[in-house]
Amino acid sequence: MQGYAADRPGGKQLRDLSGEQLARYFADTWDTYETLFRGVRESTEAYCVRVHPLRLPLVFYLAHTASFYIQKLKLAGLVGGSGEAEFDERMERGVSPEDPDELAGLTEWPSPETVWAYRKRVRDIVLKVIEEVPLPATAAPRSPIRALLMGIEHENVHLHTSLPLIRLLPPRLKEAPEGWPAVVDERAGASGEEKGPEERFVQCSGGPVRFGDERREADRFRWDNECGRREAEVAPFRVRSHPVTNGQFLEFVQDGGYEESRLWTTHGARLFLERMSEGHPNAWLRAPSGAYRYRGIFDDIDMPWDWPVEVSRHEAVAYANWAGAALISEEQFHALVNQEFGGVGRVADRIGEFNVGLRFGSPRRVGGGDGAALGRSGVDFIGNVALWLEDDFTALGKGPFHVDPLYPDFSEPWFGKETGMLAGASYAARGHMADIGVMRDFMQNHMDQLAGILLARPA
């Protein structure tokens, strides 16, 4: 599970990219995604039931990334289709409703065997395209090379969003596949008293931040919401030295946080509490004894109280309200990266030091244990989990937003209060997903993600 972007987030500059490297990156990304799904028992029950009330069955996501390649390569004039036009179109676009009832009528799905065969055909088509596609030094918005890279990075995104879904499958319907990275075994203990390092807040001096890219033809892949420029003067603030741990979140649960409606201020929080929440994060399981266990992607283990908690945006904001703080903002995140590492370029140079890219099959304990990289002030905020930001999802620049001609509904339909932003990168972030400070990730408030909580307060 390496690929040409394993040691540098976002991949090489296009002028340095060879056809062989592109083929290797595609194959590594494709095979990693398939390895994940090989951990699901090949049965209708495992693949065709909805494990989350607002997501489609796993069989759709297995087919979807392959269909996406075909449709984007068609738009770029590289292929005519896969030979199965109806399948290409049906599996290209998912449904992301705000109410579970909107999915009630979607019950007819192809068999897992049909989808695996479809993926094999599409893989061969894409590799053939890679053999023939020109490799320019920059990628225009509609260019063939950008369509290919979009397919690869789209699959990296869906790897990241599929992990929390497979986590929700019953253990009898899944098993860690051969080659999947192991869960970290460095926990301090299973007691709720083991809550990680002592809590402290670190001063961030703030200062000027500047991020984004205004070029329409980039020298590497970018999503449309990353085009534009943001400049701001960030006021000094304090930030917690590490993301909130499972042990610290337990205090919120025990204090009745899920029953305090005043804490739940995000759009759609009432529906989340009434229809989706079990009163604790989806990464937790309640044992018959009343104790909590950690629900890993494939295996349940004793609760690692000193790992960062993984939550939805609803839960992240509710916890911040309970703690009398706020989630870190996008601009504050960039100020913190500047102070602690000297900018996003320095983070990219050190990406191999962080828990990203599926080096491990889980988070690790917070606070820099066992050689994990910390910032200059000892802040542990890169890797392990992505971080929910205070910001609603918006365009980056002040001018008109340029919709992606290859993917017009990627960003713009999601601008607004029902969608939150994430920064940093989780242990499973690969390729552009691990391009810290460049990738502007976003997700609906209710979505269970490999994402946690970093609190900020005024200086």
Coordinates of C-alpha atoms in Angstrom, one line a residue:
M1 CA 0.0 0.0 0.0
Q2 CA 2.5 2.6 -1.1
G3 CA 2.3 4.3 -4.5
Y4 CA 4.2 7.3 -5.8
A5 CA 2.5 9.7 -3.3
A6 CA 3.2 7.6 -0.2
D7 CA 6.1 9.9 0.9
R8 CA 4.6 13.2 -0.3
P9 CA 1.0 14.2 0.0
G10 CA -0.8 15.3 -3.1
G11 CA 1.6 13.5 -5.4
K12 CA 4.4 14.7 -7.6
Q13 CA 4.4 17.8 -9.7
L14 CA 3.1 16.9 -13.1
R15 CA 6.3 17.8 -14.9
D16 CA 8.1 15.1 -12.8
L17 CA 5.4 12.4 -13.4
S18 CA 6.0 9.5 -15.7
G19 CA 3.5 7.2 -17.2
E20 CA 4.9 4.3 -15.2
Q21 CA 4.5 6.3 -12.0
L22 CA 1.0 7.2 -12.8
A23 CA 0.1 3.6 -13.6
R24 CA 1.6 2.5 -10.3
Y25 CA -0.2 5.2 -8.3
F26 CA -3.5 4.2 -10.0
A27 CA -3.0 0.5 -9.3
D28 CA -1.9 1.1 -5.7
T29 CA -4.9 3.3 -5.0
W30 CA -7.3 0.9 -6.7
D31 CA -5.9 -2.2 -5.0
T32 CA -6.0 -0.6 -1.6
Y33 CA -9.6 0.2 -2.0
E34 CA -10.4 -3.3 -3.1
T35 CA -8.3 -4.8 -0.2
L36 CA -10.6 -2.9 2.2
F37 CA -13.7 -4.4 0.6
R38 CA -12.2 -7.9 0.5
G39 CA -12.6 -7.7 4.2
V40 CA -16.4 -7.8 3.8
R41 CA -18.0 -11.2 3.5
E42 CA -19.2 -11.7 0.0
S43 CA -22.9 -12.0 0.7
T44 CA -26.0 -10.1 -0.1
E45 CA -26.5 -9.4 3.6
A46 CA -23.1 -7.8 4.0
Y47 CA -23.1 -5.8 0.8
C48 CA -26.7 -4.8 0.3
V49 CA -28.0 -3.7 3.7
R50 CA -27.6 -0.1 4.8
V51 CA -25.4 0.1 7.9
H52 CA -26.0 3.9 8.2
P53 CA -29.5 5.5 7.9
L54 CA -28.2 8.2 5.5
R55 CA -25.8 6.2 3.4
L56 CA -26.3 3.6 0.6
P57 CA -25.3 -0.1 0.9
L58 CA -21.6 -1.0 0.5
V59 CA -22.2 -2.6 -2.9
F60 CA -22.9 0.9 -4.3
Y61 CA -19.6 2.3 -3.0
L62 CA -17.7 -0.7 -4.4
A63 CA -19.1 0.0 -7.8
H64 CA -19.2 3.8 -7.6
T65 CA -15.5 4.6 -7.7
A66 CA -15.1 2.4 -10.9
S67 CA -18.2 4.0 -12.5
F68 CA -16.8 7.4 -11.6
Y69 CA -13.6 6.7 -13.6
I70 CA -15.6 5.8 -16.7
Q71 CA -17.8 8.9 -16.6
K72 CA -15.0 11.3 -16.0
L73 CA -12.8 9.8 -18.7
K74 CA -15.8 10.1 -21.1
L75 CA -16.1 13.8 -20.3
A76 CA -12.4 14.2 -21.1
G77 CA -12.9 12.4 -24.4
L78 CA -10.7 9.4 -23.5
V79 CA -13.3 6.5 -23.6
G80 CA -16.8 5.9 -24.9
G81 CA -17.8 3.9 -21.8
S82 CA -17.2 0.5 -20.2
G83 CA -19.6 -1.4 -22.5
E84 CA -22.3 -1.3 -19.8
A85 CA -23.9 2.2 -20.2
E86 CA -26.8 1.6 -17.8
F87 CA -24.4 0.3 -15.0
D88 CA -22.0 3.2 -15.6
E89 CA -24.8 5.8 -15.2
R90 CA -26.6 4.1 -12.3
M91 CA -23.5 3.7 -10.1
E92 CA -21.9 7.1 -10.9
R93 CA -23.9 9.2 -8.5
G94 CA -25.0 8.5 -5.0
V95 CA -27.7 10.0 -2.8
S96 CA -26.8 12.1 0.3
P97 CA -30.2 13.0 1.9
E98 CA -30.9 14.8 5.1
D99 CA -33.7 12.4 6.1
P100 CA -33.4 8.6 6.2
D101 CA -36.9 8.2 4.7
E102 CA -35.6 9.5 1.3
L103 CA -33.7 6.2 0.9
A104 CA -36.5 3.8 1.8
G105 CA -37.4 3.0 -1.8
L106 CA -33.8 2.1 -2.9
T107 CA -33.8 -1.6 -2.5
E108 CA -32.6 -3.2 -5.8
W109 CA -28.9 -3.6 -5.9
P110 CA -26.5 -5.7 -8.1
S111 CA -24.8 -8.7 -6.5
P112 CA -21.3 -8.4 -5.2
E113 CA -20.1 -10.8 -7.9
T114 CA -21.5 -8.6 -10.6
V115 CA -19.7 -5.5 -9.2
W116 CA -16.3 -7.3 -8.8
A117 CA -16.5 -8.3 -12.4
Y118 CA -17.4 -4.8 -13.4
R119 CA -14.4 -3.4 -11.5
K120 CA -12.1 -5.8 -13.3
R121 CA -13.2 -4.5 -16.7
V122 CA -12.9 -0.9 -15.6
R123 CA -9.4 -1.4 -14.2
D124 CA -8.2 -2.7 -17.6
I125 CA -9.8 0.2 -19.4
V126 CA -8.1 2.8 -17.1
L127 CA -4.7 1.1 -17.4
K128 CA -5.0 1.2 -21.2
V129 CA -5.8 4.9 -21.1
I130 CA -2.8 5.6 -18.9
E131 CA -0.6 4.0 -21.5
E132 CA -1.7 6.5 -24.1
V133 CA -2.5 9.7 -22.3
P134 CA -0.2 12.7 -22.7
L135 CA 1.5 14.0 -19.6
P136 CA 1.7 17.8 -19.6
A137 CA 3.4 20.0 -17.0
T138 CA 0.1 21.5 -15.9
A139 CA -3.5 20.3 -15.8
A140 CA -6.2 22.4 -17.4
P141 CA -9.7 22.0 -15.8
R142 CA -10.9 19.7 -18.6
S143 CA -7.6 17.9 -19.4
P144 CA -7.3 14.1 -19.7
I145 CA -4.6 14.0 -17.0
R146 CA -6.8 15.8 -14.6
A147 CA -9.7 13.4 -15.3
L148 CA -7.3 10.5 -14.4
L149 CA -6.0 12.1 -11.3
M150 CA -9.6 13.0 -10.3
G151 CA -10.6 9.3 -10.5
I152 CA -7.6 8.3 -8.3
E153 CA -8.2 11.0 -5.7
H154 CA -11.9 10.4 -5.7
E155 CA -11.2 6.8 -4.8
N156 CA -8.9 8.0 -1.9
V157 CA -11.8 10.0 -0.6
H158 CA -14.1 7.0 -0.7
L159 CA -11.6 4.8 1.0
H160 CA -11.7 7.3 3.9
T161 CA -15.5 7.5 4.0
S162 CA -16.0 3.7 3.6
L163 CA -14.0 2.8 6.6
P164 CA -16.6 4.2 9.1
L165 CA -19.3 2.3 7.2
I166 CA -17.5 -1.0 7.3
R167 CA -16.8 -0.3 11.0
L168 CA -20.6 -0.5 11.5
L169 CA -21.0 -4.0 10.0
P170 CA -21.5 -6.8 12.6
P171 CA -18.3 -8.8 13.2
R172 CA -19.7 -11.9 11.6
L173 CA -19.9 -10.1 8.2
K174 CA -16.3 -8.9 8.0
E175 CA -12.7 -10.0 8.8
A176 CA -9.5 -8.1 8.4
P177 CA -8.2 -8.9 4.9
E178 CA -4.7 -10.1 4.1
G179 CA -2.4 -7.2 3.8
W180 CA -4.5 -4.7 5.8
P181 CA -2.4 -2.8 8.4
A182 CA -2.8 -3.9 12.0
V183 CA -4.4 -1.9 14.8
V184 CA -1.8 -0.1 16.9
D185 CA -0.9 -2.0 20.1
E186 CA 0.5 0.8 22.4
R187 CA -2.4 1.6 24.6
A188 CA -1.8 2.7 28.2
G189 CA -4.6 0.6 29.4
A190 CA -8.3 -0.2 29.3
S191 CA -9.4 1.8 32.4
G192 CA -11.4 5.0 32.0
E193 CA -8.8 6.7 34.2
E194 CA -6.2 6.3 31.5
K195 CA -7.0 9.5 29.6
G196 CA -3.7 10.4 28.1
P197 CA -1.3 13.3 28.8
E198 CA -2.3 16.1 31.1
E199 CA -4.5 18.6 29.5
R200 CA -2.9 21.9 28.7
F201 CA -3.5 24.8 26.3
V202 CA -0.7 26.2 24.1
Q203 CA -0.5 29.8 23.1
C204 CA -0.5 30.5 19.3
S205 CA 0.6 33.9 18.3
G206 CA -1.6 34.0 15.2
G207 CA -0.5 36.4 12.6
P208 CA -0.9 36.6 8.8
V209 CA -2.1 33.5 6.9
R210 CA -2.3 33.0 3.2
F211 CA -3.6 29.8 1.6
G212 CA -5.2 28.5 -1.6
D213 CA -4.2 28.6 -5.2
E214 CA -5.6 31.0 -7.8
R215 CA -4.2 29.3 -10.9
R216 CA -6.7 27.7 -13.2
E217 CA -4.0 25.4 -14.6
A218 CA -2.2 23.8 -11.7
D219 CA 1.0 21.8 -11.6
R220 CA -0.6 19.1 -9.5
F221 CA -4.1 17.9 -8.7
R222 CA -6.6 20.3 -6.9
W223 CA -10.3 20.1 -6.2
D224 CA -12.4 23.1 -7.2
N225 CA -12.9 24.3 -3.6
E226 CA -9.1 24.6 -3.3
C227 CA -8.9 27.2 -6.1
G228 CA -8.9 30.8 -4.8
R229 CA -6.9 32.7 -2.3
R230 CA -7.6 33.4 1.4
E231 CA -5.6 36.0 3.3
A232 CA -6.3 36.9 6.9
E233 CA -4.8 38.3 10.1
V234 CA -5.4 35.7 12.9
A235 CA -5.7 37.0 16.4
P236 CA -3.6 35.2 19.1
F237 CA -5.4 32.2 20.5
R238 CA -4.9 29.2 22.7
V239 CA -5.2 25.6 21.5
R240 CA -5.4 22.4 23.3
S241 CA -2.1 20.5 23.0
H242 CA -3.8 17.4 21.5
P243 CA -7.2 16.3 20.2
V244 CA -9.8 15.3 22.7
T245 CA -9.3 11.6 23.8
N246 CA -11.8 8.9 24.2
G247 CA -11.3 9.2 28.0
Q248 CA -12.0 13.0 27.9
F249 CA -15.1 12.5 25.8
L250 CA -16.3 9.9 28.3
E251 CA -16.7 12.8 30.8
F252 CA -19.1 14.5 28.4
V253 CA -21.1 11.3 28.0
Q254 CA -21.3 10.6 31.7
D255 CA -22.3 14.3 32.3
G256 CA -25.4 13.8 30.2
G257 CA -24.0 15.7 27.2
Y258 CA -26.2 13.7 24.7
E259 CA -29.3 14.8 26.7
E260 CA -28.5 18.5 26.9
S261 CA -30.3 20.0 23.9
R262 CA -28.7 23.4 24.4
L263 CA -25.3 22.0 23.5
W264 CA -26.4 20.7 20.1
T265 CA -26.3 23.8 17.9
T266 CA -25.4 22.4 14.5
H267 CA -27.9 22.2 11.6
G268 CA -29.7 18.9 11.7
A269 CA -28.7 18.0 15.3
R270 CA -32.2 17.2 16.5
L271 CA -32.7 14.6 13.7
F272 CA -29.2 13.2 14.5
L273 CA -30.1 12.7 18.2
E274 CA -33.6 11.3 17.5
R275 CA -32.8 8.9 14.5
M276 CA -29.0 8.2 14.5
S277 CA -27.3 8.6 17.8
E278 CA -27.0 5.8 20.4
G279 CA -25.7 8.3 23.1
H280 CA -22.1 7.7 22.3
P281 CA -19.7 7.8 19.3
N282 CA -20.2 5.2 16.6
A283 CA -16.6 4.1 17.3
W284 CA -17.7 2.9 20.7
L285 CA -19.6 -0.2 21.7
R286 CA -21.5 -0.7 24.9
A287 CA -20.8 -4.1 26.4
P288 CA -23.5 -6.0 28.4
S289 CA -21.5 -5.1 31.5
G290 CA -22.0 -1.4 30.7
A291 CA -18.3 -0.9 29.9
Y292 CA -17.3 0.6 26.6
R293 CA -15.2 -1.1 23.9
Y294 CA -13.6 0.4 20.8
R295 CA -15.2 -0.6 17.5
G296 CA -12.3 -0.9 15.1
I297 CA -12.8 -1.2 11.4
F298 CA -12.5 -5.0 11.6
D299 CA -11.9 -5.9 15.2
D300 CA -13.3 -4.7 18.5
I301 CA -10.8 -4.1 21.3
D302 CA -10.5 -2.8 24.8
M303 CA -11.2 0.9 24.8
P304 CA -8.0 2.9 24.1
W305 CA -8.9 5.9 26.3
D306 CA -5.7 7.8 25.3
W307 CA -6.6 7.7 21.5
P308 CA -8.3 10.6 20.0
V309 CA -12.1 10.3 19.9
E310 CA -13.7 9.9 16.4
V311 CA -17.0 11.7 16.1
S312 CA -19.5 13.5 13.7
R313 CA -19.5 17.2 13.5
H314 CA -22.7 17.3 15.6
E315 CA -20.8 15.6 18.4
A316 CA -17.7 17.7 18.0
V317 CA -19.6 21.0 18.3
A318 CA -21.7 19.7 21.2
Y319 CA -18.5 18.7 23.1
A320 CA -16.9 22.1 22.4
N321 CA -20.0 23.9 23.7
W322 CA -19.9 21.7 26.8
A323 CA -16.2 22.5 27.4
G324 CA -16.7 26.2 27.0
A325 CA -14.5 26.4 24.0
A326 CA -14.7 26.3 20.2
L327 CA -13.4 24.0 17.4
I328 CA -10.3 25.4 15.8
S329 CA -11.1 27.4 12.6
E330 CA -9.5 27.0 9.2
E331 CA -7.6 30.2 9.5
Q332 CA -6.4 29.3 13.0
F333 CA -5.3 25.9 11.7
H334 CA -3.0 27.5 9.2
A335 CA -1.6 29.9 11.8
L336 CA -0.9 26.9 14.0
V337 CA 0.8 25.0 11.1
N338 CA 2.9 28.1 10.5
Q339 CA 4.0 28.4 14.1
E340 CA 4.5 24.7 14.9
F341 CA 6.1 23.5 11.6
G342 CA 7.0 26.6 9.5
G343 CA 4.2 26.2 6.9
V344 CA 2.4 23.5 5.0
G345 CA 5.5 22.8 2.8
R346 CA 7.5 21.8 5.9
V347 CA 4.6 19.4 6.9
A348 CA 4.7 17.8 3.5
D349 CA 8.5 17.3 3.8
R350 CA 7.9 15.5 7.1
I351 CA 4.7 13.6 6.2
G352 CA 6.4 10.2 6.8
E353 CA 6.7 11.1 10.5
F354 CA 2.9 11.3 11.1
N355 CA 0.2 8.6 11.4
V356 CA -1.2 9.0 7.9
G357 CA -1.3 6.9 4.7
L358 CA -2.4 3.7 6.4
R359 CA 0.9 3.1 8.0
F360 CA -1.3 1.7 10.8
G361 CA -4.8 0.4 10.9
S362 CA -5.9 2.7 13.6
P363 CA -5.1 6.0 15.5
R364 CA -2.3 6.0 18.1
R365 CA -2.3 7.5 21.5
V366 CA -2.1 11.3 21.7
G367 CA 0.8 13.3 22.9
G368 CA 3.6 12.0 20.8
G369 CA 4.1 8.5 22.2
D370 CA 6.6 6.2 20.5
G371 CA 8.2 8.7 18.2
A372 CA 5.2 10.5 16.8
A373 CA 6.0 14.0 15.6
L374 CA 5.0 17.0 17.6
G375 CA 5.1 20.7 16.8
R376 CA 7.6 23.1 18.2
S377 CA 5.4 23.8 21.2
G378 CA 4.6 20.2 21.7
V379 CA 1.2 20.3 20.0
D380 CA 0.0 17.0 18.6
F381 CA -2.4 17.8 15.7
I382 CA -1.2 16.2 12.5
G383 CA -2.2 12.6 11.7
N384 CA -4.3 10.1 13.8
V385 CA -7.6 11.8 13.0
A386 CA -8.7 14.7 10.8
L387 CA -10.0 17.7 12.8
W388 CA -13.5 19.1 12.5
L389 CA -13.2 22.9 12.0
E390 CA -15.5 25.6 13.3
D391 CA -16.3 26.7 9.8
D392 CA -19.3 25.8 7.7
F393 CA -18.2 24.8 4.2
T394 CA -17.7 27.7 1.9
A395 CA -15.7 28.7 -1.2
L396 CA -12.1 29.8 -0.6
G397 CA -11.9 33.0 -2.5
K398 CA -13.9 36.2 -2.5
G399 CA -14.6 36.2 -6.2
P400 CA -17.1 34.0 -8.2
F401 CA -16.7 30.3 -7.6
H402 CA -15.5 28.4 -10.6
V403 CA -17.5 25.1 -10.8
D404 CA -15.4 22.1 -11.8
P405 CA -16.3 21.3 -15.5
L406 CA -15.5 17.6 -14.9
Y407 CA -17.3 17.4 -11.5
P408 CA -19.8 20.3 -11.3
D409 CA -21.6 19.0 -8.1
F410 CA -18.5 18.2 -6.1
S411 CA -18.4 21.3 -3.9
E412 CA -21.0 24.0 -4.7
P413 CA -24.1 22.0 -3.7
W414 CA -22.6 21.5 -0.2
F415 CA -21.8 25.1 0.7
G416 CA -23.8 26.0 3.8
K417 CA -24.5 25.2 7.4
E418 CA -25.4 21.5 6.9
T419 CA -21.8 20.8 5.9
G420 CA -18.7 21.1 8.0
M421 CA -15.0 21.3 7.1
L422 CA -12.1 19.2 8.2
A423 CA -8.3 19.9 8.3
G424 CA -5.3 17.8 9.0
A425 CA -5.4 14.1 8.0
S426 CA -6.4 10.8 9.6
Y427 CA -4.4 7.6 9.8
A428 CA -6.2 6.5 6.6
A429 CA -5.6 9.6 4.5
R430 CA -3.8 8.8 1.3
G431 CA -2.7 10.8 -1.7
H432 CA -4.3 14.2 -1.9
M433 CA -6.3 13.4 1.3
A434 CA -3.0 13.7 3.2
D435 CA -2.0 17.0 1.5
I436 CA -2.1 18.9 4.8
G437 CA -3.2 22.5 4.5
V438 CA -4.1 22.1 0.8
M439 CA -6.9 19.5 0.9
R440 CA -10.1 21.2 2.0
D441 CA -12.2 18.2 3.1
F442 CA -15.8 18.6 3.9
M443 CA -18.7 16.4 5.1
Q444 CA -22.3 16.6 6.2
N445 CA -22.7 17.2 9.9
H446 CA -24.2 13.8 10.6
M447 CA -21.5 11.8 9.0
D448 CA -19.4 9.5 11.1
Q449 CA -15.8 10.2 10.1
L450 CA -12.2 9.4 11.2
A451 CA -12.3 12.9 12.6
G452 CA -11.8 14.4 16.0
I453 CA -11.9 17.5 18.1
L454 CA -9.2 20.2 18.7
L455 CA -10.3 22.9 21.0
A456 CA -9.4 26.6 20.8
R457 CA -10.0 29.5 23.1
P458 CA -9.2 33.3 22.9
A459 CA -5.7 34.2 24.1

